[in-house]
């Protein structure tokens, strides 16, 4: 999905939910969102902060999530350069109880964790599907974001009040691998 298509999808969301542009950005999960220079991130539509705020809204959230998901991905095998700076907010938002889009946020975190894993350059099939790490620095940036926010992700995974089934065993292992890669080397 190219930048123009992503920008058009964000613009469509903003037309459908104009109140989200005026919504306050004071939720603790979005602390620091206004400080990110989103415009300096290659391929980042201007409305990313609005999409993140939209995730908190019961009505707009289900519409914001797929648009944001498309912005955060370049293809089914590659995260975009927008994913690493968005990860801290996604992690904190996934910890918000009663958030309508919480299951989708957890799924997005699992995808980011899986796709940010290093690619074994000796594995021809992996390189063919995912490309070499040197060609996809966003993977390393995601790993750094997961490491920097490991305590928040661990707190989410250890939350005893999580709804049953929100984070399955395989997803839990994948997310733990993102914050503790040395413990899960193959």
PDB file of C-alpha atoms in Angstrom:
ATOM      1  CA  UNK A   1       0.000   0.000   0.000  1.00  0.00           C
ATOM      2  CA  UNK A   2       1.618   3.252  -1.063  1.00  0.00           C
ATOM      3  CA  UNK A   3       1.672   6.540   0.838  1.00  0.00           C
ATOM      4  CA  UNK A   4      -1.066   8.161  -1.275  1.00  0.00           C
ATOM      5  CA  UNK A   5      -3.497   5.317  -0.557  1.00  0.00           C
ATOM      6  CA  UNK A   6      -2.696   5.502   3.160  1.00  0.00           C
ATOM      7  CA  UNK A   7      -3.156   9.279   3.168  1.00  0.00           C
ATOM      8  CA  UNK A   8      -6.515   8.913   1.382  1.00  0.00           C
ATOM      9  CA  UNK A   9      -7.706   6.343   3.929  1.00  0.00           C
ATOM     10  CA  UNK A  10      -6.752   8.661   6.807  1.00  0.00           C
ATOM     11  CA  UNK A  11      -8.503  11.585   5.088  1.00  0.00           C
ATOM     12  CA  UNK A  12     -11.639   9.442   4.659  1.00  0.00           C
ATOM     13  CA  UNK A  13     -11.564   8.539   8.371  1.00  0.00           C
ATOM     14  CA  UNK A  14     -11.211  12.229   9.281  1.00  0.00           C
ATOM     15  CA  UNK A  15     -14.179  13.153   7.067  1.00  0.00           C
ATOM     16  CA  UNK A  16     -16.288  10.429   8.707  1.00  0.00           C
ATOM     17  CA  UNK A  17     -15.162  11.339  12.254  1.00  0.00           C
ATOM     18  CA  UNK A  18     -14.312  15.068  12.277  1.00  0.00           C
ATOM     19  CA  UNK A  19     -14.814  15.212  16.055  1.00  0.00           C
ATOM     20  CA  UNK A  20     -11.642  13.166  16.494  1.00  0.00           C
ATOM     21  CA  UNK A  21      -9.486  16.035  15.208  1.00  0.00           C
ATOM     22  CA  UNK A  22     -10.781  18.204  18.037  1.00  0.00           C
ATOM     23  CA  UNK A  23     -10.686  15.472  20.692  1.00  0.00           C
ATOM     24  CA  UNK A  24      -8.358  16.055  23.598  1.00  0.00           C
ATOM     25  CA  UNK A  25      -5.129  14.081  23.570  1.00  0.00           C
ATOM     26  CA  UNK A  26      -4.751  13.911  27.343  1.00  0.00           C
ATOM     27  CA  UNK A  27      -5.248  10.170  27.870  1.00  0.00           C
ATOM     28  CA  UNK A  28      -2.248   8.673  29.729  1.00  0.00           C
ATOM     29  CA  UNK A  29      -1.825   6.020  27.020  1.00  0.00           C
ATOM     30  CA  UNK A  30      -1.120   8.781  24.503  1.00  0.00           C
ATOM     31  CA  UNK A  31       1.325  10.734  26.653  1.00  0.00           C
ATOM     32  CA  UNK A  32       4.036  11.991  24.308  1.00  0.00           C
ATOM     33  CA  UNK A  33       2.057  11.459  21.117  1.00  0.00           C
ATOM     34  CA  UNK A  34       1.981  15.190  20.382  1.00  0.00           C
ATOM     35  CA  UNK A  35       5.768  15.328  20.833  1.00  0.00           C
ATOM     36  CA  UNK A  36       6.494  12.859  18.025  1.00  0.00           C
ATOM     37  CA  UNK A  37       7.411  14.601  14.782  1.00  0.00           C
ATOM     38  CA  UNK A  38       5.212  12.327  12.686  1.00  0.00           C
ATOM     39  CA  UNK A  39       5.807  14.455   9.574  1.00  0.00           C
ATOM     40  CA  UNK A  40       9.488  13.458   9.562  1.00  0.00           C
ATOM     41  CA  UNK A  41       8.675   9.741   9.285  1.00  0.00           C
ATOM     42  CA  UNK A  42       8.794   8.542   5.668  1.00  0.00           C
ATOM     43  CA  UNK A  43       5.338   7.609   4.402  1.00  0.00           C
ATOM     44  CA  UNK A  44       3.563   8.779   7.552  1.00  0.00           C
ATOM     45  CA  UNK A  45       0.183  10.412   6.966  1.00  0.00           C
ATOM     46  CA  UNK A  46      -0.433  13.563   8.990  1.00  0.00           C
ATOM     47  CA  UNK A  47      -3.443  12.063  10.769  1.00  0.00           C
ATOM     48  CA  UNK A  48      -1.677   9.334  12.771  1.00  0.00           C
ATOM     49  CA  UNK A  49      -2.186  11.100  16.137  1.00  0.00           C
ATOM     50  CA  UNK A  50      -5.889  11.440  15.316  1.00  0.00           C
ATOM     51  CA  UNK A  51      -6.092   7.726  14.509  1.00  0.00           C
ATOM     52  CA  UNK A  52      -4.421   6.914  17.830  1.00  0.00           C
ATOM     53  CA  UNK A  53      -6.925   9.148  19.658  1.00  0.00           C
ATOM     54  CA  UNK A  54      -9.705   7.547  17.641  1.00  0.00           C
ATOM     55  CA  UNK A  55      -8.831   4.151  19.111  1.00  0.00           C
ATOM     56  CA  UNK A  56     -10.093   5.424  22.472  1.00  0.00           C
ATOM     57  CA  UNK A  57     -13.525   6.279  21.064  1.00  0.00           C
ATOM     58  CA  UNK A  58     -16.210   3.600  21.247  1.00  0.00           C
ATOM     59  CA  UNK A  59     -17.692   4.531  17.872  1.00  0.00           C
ATOM     60  CA  UNK A  60     -14.622   5.718  15.938  1.00  0.00           C
ATOM     61  CA  UNK A  61     -12.228   3.088  17.339  1.00  0.00           C
ATOM     62  CA  UNK A  62     -13.406   0.177  15.174  1.00  0.00           C
ATOM     63  CA  UNK A  63     -13.004   2.403  12.093  1.00  0.00           C
ATOM     64  CA  UNK A  64      -9.638   3.857  13.187  1.00  0.00           C
ATOM     65  CA  UNK A  65      -8.003   0.489  13.886  1.00  0.00           C
ATOM     66  CA  UNK A  66      -7.926  -0.905  10.318  1.00  0.00           C
ATOM     67  CA  UNK A  67      -6.839   2.450   8.904  1.00  0.00           C
ATOM     68  CA  UNK A  68      -4.033   2.651  11.445  1.00  0.00           C
ATOM     69  CA  UNK A  69      -3.126  -0.976  10.757  1.00  0.00           C
ATOM     70  CA  UNK A  70      -2.704  -0.154   7.063  1.00  0.00           C
ATOM     71  CA  UNK A  71      -0.554   2.870   7.914  1.00  0.00           C
ATOM     72  CA  UNK A  72       1.663   0.758  10.172  1.00  0.00           C
ATOM     73  CA  UNK A  73       2.235  -1.924   7.545  1.00  0.00           C
ATOM     74  CA  UNK A  74       3.893  -1.723   4.132  1.00  0.00           C
ATOM     75  CA  UNK A  75       2.727  -5.214   3.181  1.00  0.00           C
ATOM     76  CA  UNK A  76       1.690  -8.406   4.903  1.00  0.00           C
ATOM     77  CA  UNK A  77       5.392  -9.159   5.462  1.00  0.00           C
ATOM     78  CA  UNK A  78       6.759  -5.702   6.328  1.00  0.00           C
ATOM     79  CA  UNK A  79       6.060  -3.074   8.955  1.00  0.00           C
ATOM     80  CA  UNK A  80       6.331   0.545   7.889  1.00  0.00           C
ATOM     81  CA  UNK A  81       8.638   3.168   9.376  1.00  0.00           C
ATOM     82  CA  UNK A  82       5.579   4.436  11.290  1.00  0.00           C
ATOM     83  CA  UNK A  83       5.331   1.261  13.402  1.00  0.00           C
ATOM     84  CA  UNK A  84       8.338   1.846  15.718  1.00  0.00           C
ATOM     85  CA  UNK A  85       7.236   5.275  17.004  1.00  0.00           C
ATOM     86  CA  UNK A  86       3.635   4.063  17.282  1.00  0.00           C
ATOM     87  CA  UNK A  87       4.518   0.972  19.358  1.00  0.00           C
ATOM     88  CA  UNK A  88       4.712   2.704  22.770  1.00  0.00           C
ATOM     89  CA  UNK A  89       1.186   4.045  22.278  1.00  0.00           C
ATOM     90  CA  UNK A  90      -0.132   0.714  20.997  1.00  0.00           C
ATOM     91  CA  UNK A  91       1.330  -1.086  24.014  1.00  0.00           C
ATOM     92  CA  UNK A  92      -0.209   1.392  26.463  1.00  0.00           C
ATOM     93  CA  UNK A  93      -3.548   1.428  24.621  1.00  0.00           C
ATOM     94  CA  UNK A  94      -3.696  -2.377  24.669  1.00  0.00           C
ATOM     95  CA  UNK A  95      -3.533  -2.160  28.464  1.00  0.00           C
ATOM     96  CA  UNK A  96      -6.635   0.060  28.687  1.00  0.00           C
ATOM     97  CA  UNK A  97      -9.495  -2.034  30.113  1.00  0.00           C
ATOM     98  CA  UNK A  98     -12.842  -1.972  28.303  1.00  0.00           C
ATOM     99  CA  UNK A  99     -11.339  -0.514  25.130  1.00  0.00           C
ATOM    100  CA  UNK A 100     -13.530  -1.705  22.255  1.00  0.00           C
ATOM    101  CA  UNK A 101     -10.534  -2.290  19.951  1.00  0.00           C
ATOM    102  CA  UNK A 102      -8.344  -3.956  22.580  1.00  0.00           C
ATOM    103  CA  UNK A 103      -8.304  -7.399  20.884  1.00  0.00           C
ATOM    104  CA  UNK A 104      -7.311  -5.768  17.589  1.00  0.00           C
ATOM    105  CA  UNK A 105      -4.531  -3.826  19.296  1.00  0.00           C
ATOM    106  CA  UNK A 106      -3.160  -7.021  20.804  1.00  0.00           C
ATOM    107  CA  UNK A 107      -3.266  -8.621  17.341  1.00  0.00           C
ATOM    108  CA  UNK A 108      -1.389  -5.638  15.897  1.00  0.00           C
ATOM    109  CA  UNK A 109       1.256  -5.908  18.627  1.00  0.00           C
ATOM    110  CA  UNK A 110       1.696  -9.613  17.873  1.00  0.00           C
ATOM    111  CA  UNK A 111       2.103  -8.885  14.153  1.00  0.00           C
ATOM    112  CA  UNK A 112       4.681  -6.181  14.940  1.00  0.00           C
ATOM    113  CA  UNK A 113       6.545  -8.542  17.259  1.00  0.00           C
ATOM    114  CA  UNK A 114       6.542 -11.337  14.709  1.00  0.00           C
ATOM    115  CA  UNK A 115       7.593  -9.153  11.779  1.00  0.00           C
ATOM    116  CA  UNK A 116      10.332  -7.396  13.744  1.00  0.00           C
ATOM    117  CA  UNK A 117      12.140 -10.658  14.459  1.00  0.00           C
ATOM    118  CA  UNK A 118      15.583 -10.806  12.841  1.00  0.00           C
ATOM    119  CA  UNK A 119      15.768 -12.677   9.558  1.00  0.00           C
ATOM    120  CA  UNK A 120      18.358 -15.423   9.308  1.00  0.00           C
ATOM    121  CA  UNK A 121      20.334 -14.415   6.213  1.00  0.00           C
ATOM    122  CA  UNK A 122      21.278 -18.074   5.660  1.00  0.00           C
ATOM    123  CA  UNK A 123      17.612 -19.052   5.334  1.00  0.00           C
ATOM    124  CA  UNK A 124      16.825 -18.411   1.671  1.00  0.00           C
ATOM    125  CA  UNK A 125      13.051 -18.704   2.135  1.00  0.00           C
ATOM    126  CA  UNK A 126      13.037 -16.189   5.023  1.00  0.00           C
ATOM    127  CA  UNK A 127      15.096 -13.731   2.992  1.00  0.00           C
ATOM    128  CA  UNK A 128      12.804 -14.194  -0.001  1.00  0.00           C
ATOM    129  CA  UNK A 129       9.673 -13.499   2.067  1.00  0.00           C
ATOM    130  CA  UNK A 130      10.921 -10.851   4.483  1.00  0.00           C
ATOM    131  CA  UNK A 131      14.045  -9.412   2.883  1.00  0.00           C
ATOM    132  CA  UNK A 132      17.365  -8.852   4.576  1.00  0.00           C
ATOM    133  CA  UNK A 133      17.508  -6.968   7.866  1.00  0.00           C
ATOM    134  CA  UNK A 134      19.906  -4.431   6.338  1.00  0.00           C
ATOM    135  CA  UNK A 135      17.157  -3.510   3.843  1.00  0.00           C
ATOM    136  CA  UNK A 136      14.504  -3.150   6.552  1.00  0.00           C
ATOM    137  CA  UNK A 137      15.833  -1.019   9.428  1.00  0.00           C
ATOM    138  CA  UNK A 138      12.288  -0.630  10.761  1.00  0.00           C
ATOM    139  CA  UNK A 139      12.591  -4.164  12.169  1.00  0.00           C
ATOM    140  CA  UNK A 140      15.505  -3.149  14.381  1.00  0.00           C
ATOM    141  CA  UNK A 141      13.674   0.047  15.343  1.00  0.00           C
ATOM    142  CA  UNK A 142      10.668  -2.056  16.404  1.00  0.00           C
ATOM    143  CA  UNK A 143      12.917  -4.331  18.459  1.00  0.00           C
ATOM    144  CA  UNK A 144      14.355  -1.241  20.141  1.00  0.00           C
ATOM    145  CA  UNK A 145      10.846   0.099  20.848  1.00  0.00           C
ATOM    146  CA  UNK A 146       9.764  -3.227  22.340  1.00  0.00           C
ATOM    147  CA  UNK A 147      12.905  -3.274  24.500  1.00  0.00           C
ATOM    148  CA  UNK A 148      12.394   0.324  25.637  1.00  0.00           C
ATOM    149  CA  UNK A 149       8.798  -0.428  26.637  1.00  0.00           C
ATOM    150  CA  UNK A 150       9.348  -3.962  27.899  1.00  0.00           C
ATOM    151  CA  UNK A 151       8.073  -3.167  31.387  1.00  0.00           C
ATOM    152  CA  UNK A 152       4.757  -1.872  30.034  1.00  0.00           C
ATOM    153  CA  UNK A 153       4.357  -4.909  27.785  1.00  0.00           C
ATOM    154  CA  UNK A 154       5.239  -7.284  30.628  1.00  0.00           C
ATOM    155  CA  UNK A 155       2.695  -5.510  32.846  1.00  0.00           C
ATOM    156  CA  UNK A 156       0.052  -6.075  30.187  1.00  0.00           C
ATOM    157  CA  UNK A 157       0.979  -9.756  29.899  1.00  0.00           C
ATOM    158  CA  UNK A 158       0.946 -10.205  33.689  1.00  0.00           C
ATOM    159  CA  UNK A 159      -2.350  -8.361  34.249  1.00  0.00           C
ATOM    160  CA  UNK A 160      -4.514 -10.790  36.221  1.00  0.00           C
ATOM    161  CA  UNK A 161      -7.663  -8.954  35.147  1.00  0.00           C
ATOM    162  CA  UNK A 162      -7.223  -9.588  31.415  1.00  0.00           C
ATOM    163  CA  UNK A 163     -10.337 -11.021  29.806  1.00  0.00           C
ATOM    164  CA  UNK A 164     -10.029 -14.727  29.049  1.00  0.00           C
ATOM    165  CA  UNK A 165      -8.743 -15.321  25.560  1.00  0.00           C
ATOM    166  CA  UNK A 166      -7.457 -11.784  24.975  1.00  0.00           C
ATOM    167  CA  UNK A 167      -3.890 -13.025  24.716  1.00  0.00           C
ATOM    168  CA  UNK A 168      -3.494 -16.670  23.765  1.00  0.00           C
ATOM    169  CA  UNK A 169      -0.479 -18.783  24.657  1.00  0.00           C
ATOM    170  CA  UNK A 170       1.178 -18.420  21.233  1.00  0.00           C
ATOM    171  CA  UNK A 171       0.611 -14.653  21.174  1.00  0.00           C
ATOM    172  CA  UNK A 172       1.969 -14.351  24.723  1.00  0.00           C
ATOM    173  CA  UNK A 173       5.098 -16.265  23.721  1.00  0.00           C
ATOM    174  CA  UNK A 174       5.553 -14.072  20.648  1.00  0.00           C
ATOM    175  CA  UNK A 175       5.237 -10.873  22.710  1.00  0.00           C
ATOM    176  CA  UNK A 176       7.599 -12.185  25.376  1.00  0.00           C
ATOM    177  CA  UNK A 177      10.083 -13.046  22.650  1.00  0.00           C
ATOM    178  CA  UNK A 178       9.911  -9.423  21.497  1.00  0.00           C
ATOM    179  CA  UNK A 179      10.952  -8.165  24.938  1.00  0.00           C
ATOM    180  CA  UNK A 180      13.242 -11.052  25.898  1.00  0.00           C
ATOM    181  CA  UNK A 181      14.710 -12.273  22.572  1.00  0.00           C
ATOM    182  CA  UNK A 182      17.794 -13.836  24.163  1.00  0.00           C
ATOM    183  CA  UNK A 183      15.584 -16.236  26.185  1.00  0.00           C
ATOM    184  CA  UNK A 184      13.789 -17.439  23.065  1.00  0.00           C
ATOM    185  CA  UNK A 185      16.554 -17.971  20.498  1.00  0.00           C
ATOM    186  CA  UNK A 186      15.920 -20.896  18.178  1.00  0.00           C
TER     187      UNK A 186
END
